[in-house]
GROMACS .gro file of N, CA and C in nm:
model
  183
    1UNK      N    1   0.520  -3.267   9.723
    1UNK     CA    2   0.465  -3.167   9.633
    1UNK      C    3   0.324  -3.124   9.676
    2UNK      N    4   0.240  -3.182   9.728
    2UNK     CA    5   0.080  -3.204   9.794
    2UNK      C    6   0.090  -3.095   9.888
    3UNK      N    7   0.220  -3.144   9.965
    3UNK     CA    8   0.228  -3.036  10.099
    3UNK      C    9   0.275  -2.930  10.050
    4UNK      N   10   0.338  -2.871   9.986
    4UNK     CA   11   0.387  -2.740   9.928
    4UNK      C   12   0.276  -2.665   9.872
    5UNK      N   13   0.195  -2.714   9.831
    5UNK     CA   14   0.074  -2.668   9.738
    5UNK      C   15  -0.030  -2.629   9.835
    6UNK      N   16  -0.037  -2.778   9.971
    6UNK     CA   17  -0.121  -2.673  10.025
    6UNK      C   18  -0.099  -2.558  10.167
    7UNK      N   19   0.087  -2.534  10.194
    7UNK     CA   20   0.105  -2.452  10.232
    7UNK      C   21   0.071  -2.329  10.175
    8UNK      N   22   0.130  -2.330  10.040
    8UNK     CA   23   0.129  -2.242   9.930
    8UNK      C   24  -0.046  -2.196   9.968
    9UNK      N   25  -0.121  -2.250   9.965
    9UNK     CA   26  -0.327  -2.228   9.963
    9UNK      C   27  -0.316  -2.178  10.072
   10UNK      N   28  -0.268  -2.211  10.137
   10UNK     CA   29  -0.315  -2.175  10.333
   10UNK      C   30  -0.261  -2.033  10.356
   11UNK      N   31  -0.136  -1.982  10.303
   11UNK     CA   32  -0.070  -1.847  10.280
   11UNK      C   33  -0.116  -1.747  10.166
   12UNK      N   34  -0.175  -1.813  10.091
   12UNK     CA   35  -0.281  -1.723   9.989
   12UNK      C   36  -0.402  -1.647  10.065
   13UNK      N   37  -0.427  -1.788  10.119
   13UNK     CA   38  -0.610  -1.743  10.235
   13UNK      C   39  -0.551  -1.631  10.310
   14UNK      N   40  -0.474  -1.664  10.413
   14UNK     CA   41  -0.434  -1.586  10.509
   14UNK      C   42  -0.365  -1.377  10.458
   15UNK      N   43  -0.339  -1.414  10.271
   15UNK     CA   44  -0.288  -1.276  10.224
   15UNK      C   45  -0.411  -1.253  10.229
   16UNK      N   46  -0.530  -1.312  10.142
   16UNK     CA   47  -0.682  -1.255  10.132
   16UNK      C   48  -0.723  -1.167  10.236
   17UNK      N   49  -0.710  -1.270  10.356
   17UNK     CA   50  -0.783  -1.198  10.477
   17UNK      C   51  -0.695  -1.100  10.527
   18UNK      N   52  -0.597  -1.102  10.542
   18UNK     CA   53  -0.558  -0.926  10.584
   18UNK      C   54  -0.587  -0.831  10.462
   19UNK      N   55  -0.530  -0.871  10.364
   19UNK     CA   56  -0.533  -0.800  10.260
   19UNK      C   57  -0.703  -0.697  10.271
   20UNK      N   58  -0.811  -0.807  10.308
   20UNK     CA   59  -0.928  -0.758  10.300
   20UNK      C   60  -0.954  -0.692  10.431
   21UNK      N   61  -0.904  -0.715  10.506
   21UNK     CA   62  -0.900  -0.640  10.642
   21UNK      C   63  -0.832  -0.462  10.637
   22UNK      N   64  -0.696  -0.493  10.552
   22UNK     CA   65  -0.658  -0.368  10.511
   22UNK      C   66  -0.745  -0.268  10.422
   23UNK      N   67  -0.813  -0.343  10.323
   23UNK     CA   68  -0.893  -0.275  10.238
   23UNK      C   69  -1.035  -0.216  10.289
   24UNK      N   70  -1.032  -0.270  10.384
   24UNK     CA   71  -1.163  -0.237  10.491
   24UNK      C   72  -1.110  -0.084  10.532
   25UNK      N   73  -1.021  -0.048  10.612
   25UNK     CA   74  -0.973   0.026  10.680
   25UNK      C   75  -0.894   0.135  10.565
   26UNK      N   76  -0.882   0.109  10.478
   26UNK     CA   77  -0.867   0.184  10.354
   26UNK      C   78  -0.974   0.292  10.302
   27UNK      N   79  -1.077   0.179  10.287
   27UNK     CA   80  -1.233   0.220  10.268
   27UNK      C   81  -1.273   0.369  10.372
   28UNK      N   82  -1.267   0.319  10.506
   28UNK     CA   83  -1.317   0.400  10.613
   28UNK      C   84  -1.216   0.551  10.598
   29UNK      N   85  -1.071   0.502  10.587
   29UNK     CA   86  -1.040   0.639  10.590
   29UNK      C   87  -1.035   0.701  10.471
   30UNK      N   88  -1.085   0.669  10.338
   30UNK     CA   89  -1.110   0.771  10.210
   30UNK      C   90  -1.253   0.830  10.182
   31UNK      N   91  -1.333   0.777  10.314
   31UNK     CA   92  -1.450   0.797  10.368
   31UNK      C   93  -1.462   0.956  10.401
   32UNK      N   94  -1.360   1.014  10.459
   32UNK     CA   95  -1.338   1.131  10.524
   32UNK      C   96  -1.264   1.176  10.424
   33UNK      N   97  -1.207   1.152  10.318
   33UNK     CA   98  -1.114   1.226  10.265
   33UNK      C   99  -1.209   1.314  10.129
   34UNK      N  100  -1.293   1.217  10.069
   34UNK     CA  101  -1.357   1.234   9.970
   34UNK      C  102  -1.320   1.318   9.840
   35UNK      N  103  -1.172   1.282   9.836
   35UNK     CA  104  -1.103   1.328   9.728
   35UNK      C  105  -1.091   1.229   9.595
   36UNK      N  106  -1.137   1.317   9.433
   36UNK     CA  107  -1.155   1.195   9.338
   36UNK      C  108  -1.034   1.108   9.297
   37UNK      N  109  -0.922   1.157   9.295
   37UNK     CA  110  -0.815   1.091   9.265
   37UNK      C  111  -0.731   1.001   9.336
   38UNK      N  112  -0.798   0.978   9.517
   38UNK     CA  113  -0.783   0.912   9.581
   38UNK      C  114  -0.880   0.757   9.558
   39UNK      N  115  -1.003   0.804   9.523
   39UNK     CA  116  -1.102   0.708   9.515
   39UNK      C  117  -1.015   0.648   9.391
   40UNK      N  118  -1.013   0.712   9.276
   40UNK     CA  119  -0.957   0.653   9.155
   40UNK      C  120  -0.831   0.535   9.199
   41UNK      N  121  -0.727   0.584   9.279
   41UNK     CA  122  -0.637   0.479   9.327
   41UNK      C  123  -0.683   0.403   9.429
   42UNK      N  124  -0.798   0.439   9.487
   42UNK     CA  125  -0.867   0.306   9.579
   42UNK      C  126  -0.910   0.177   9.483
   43UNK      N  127  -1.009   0.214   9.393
   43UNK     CA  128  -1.040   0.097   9.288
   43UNK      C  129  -0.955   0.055   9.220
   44UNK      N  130  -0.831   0.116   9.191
   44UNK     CA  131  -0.753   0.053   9.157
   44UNK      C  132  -0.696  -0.071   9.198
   45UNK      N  133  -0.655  -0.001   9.357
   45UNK     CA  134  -0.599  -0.090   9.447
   45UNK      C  135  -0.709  -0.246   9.483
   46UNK      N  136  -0.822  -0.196   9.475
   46UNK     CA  137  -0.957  -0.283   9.505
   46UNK      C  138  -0.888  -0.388   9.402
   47UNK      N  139  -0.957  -0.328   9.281
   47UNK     CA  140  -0.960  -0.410   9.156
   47UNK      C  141  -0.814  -0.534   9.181
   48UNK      N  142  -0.695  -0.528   9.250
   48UNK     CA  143  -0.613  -0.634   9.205
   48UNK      C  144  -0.608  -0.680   9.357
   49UNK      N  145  -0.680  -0.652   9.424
   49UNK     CA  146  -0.692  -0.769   9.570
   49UNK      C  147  -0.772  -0.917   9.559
   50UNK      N  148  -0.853  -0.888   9.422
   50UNK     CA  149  -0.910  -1.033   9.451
   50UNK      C  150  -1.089  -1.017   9.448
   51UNK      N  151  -1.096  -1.138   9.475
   51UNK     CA  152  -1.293  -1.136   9.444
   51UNK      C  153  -1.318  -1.194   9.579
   52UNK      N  154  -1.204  -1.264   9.637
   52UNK     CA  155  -1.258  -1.293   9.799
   52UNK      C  156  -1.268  -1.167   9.865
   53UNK      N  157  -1.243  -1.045   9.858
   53UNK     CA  158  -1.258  -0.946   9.885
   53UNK      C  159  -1.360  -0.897   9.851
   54UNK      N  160  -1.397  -0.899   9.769
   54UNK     CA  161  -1.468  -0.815   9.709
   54UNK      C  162  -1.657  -0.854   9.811
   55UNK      N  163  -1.648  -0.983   9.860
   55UNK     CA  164  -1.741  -0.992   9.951
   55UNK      C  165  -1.729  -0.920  10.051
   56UNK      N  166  -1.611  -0.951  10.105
   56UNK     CA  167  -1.625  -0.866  10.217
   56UNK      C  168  -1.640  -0.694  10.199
   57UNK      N  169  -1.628  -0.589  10.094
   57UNK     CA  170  -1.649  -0.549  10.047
   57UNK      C  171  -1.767  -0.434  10.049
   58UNK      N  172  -1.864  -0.535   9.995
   58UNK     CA  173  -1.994  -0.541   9.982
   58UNK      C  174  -2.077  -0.550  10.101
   59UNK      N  175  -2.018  -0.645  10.203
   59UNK     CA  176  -2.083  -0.682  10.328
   59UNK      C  177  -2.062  -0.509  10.398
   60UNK      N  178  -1.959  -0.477  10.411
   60UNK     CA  179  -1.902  -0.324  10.494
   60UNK      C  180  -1.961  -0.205  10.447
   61UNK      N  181  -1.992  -0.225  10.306
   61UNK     CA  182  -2.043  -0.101  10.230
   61UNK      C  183  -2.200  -0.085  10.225
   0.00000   0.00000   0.00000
């Protein structure tokens, strides 16, 4: 059960970090788009990736 739990952690980390890698590259191209209803579904999308993101985030911006 120990080991399942911390496969289960190790595949969470690893969604974070692309996940935040994607959201990076998300960022850059609504950069150029600067349309409001795009931004509106960017924070959206932001808002349910997480708070480990949200550093990286901050660091890019």
């Amino acid at each position: 059960m120990v080991l399942i739990s911390k496969i289960i952690k190790k595949f969470m980390e690893s969604v974070y970090y692309l996940s935040s890698i994607m959201v990076i590259y998300i960022i850059k191209f609504f950069f150029y788009m600067k349309n409001d209803l795009h931004w509106k579904l960017l924070i959206q999308v932001f808002a349910l990736t997480g708070k480990q993101n949200k550093k990286v985030f901050h660091i890019y911006i």
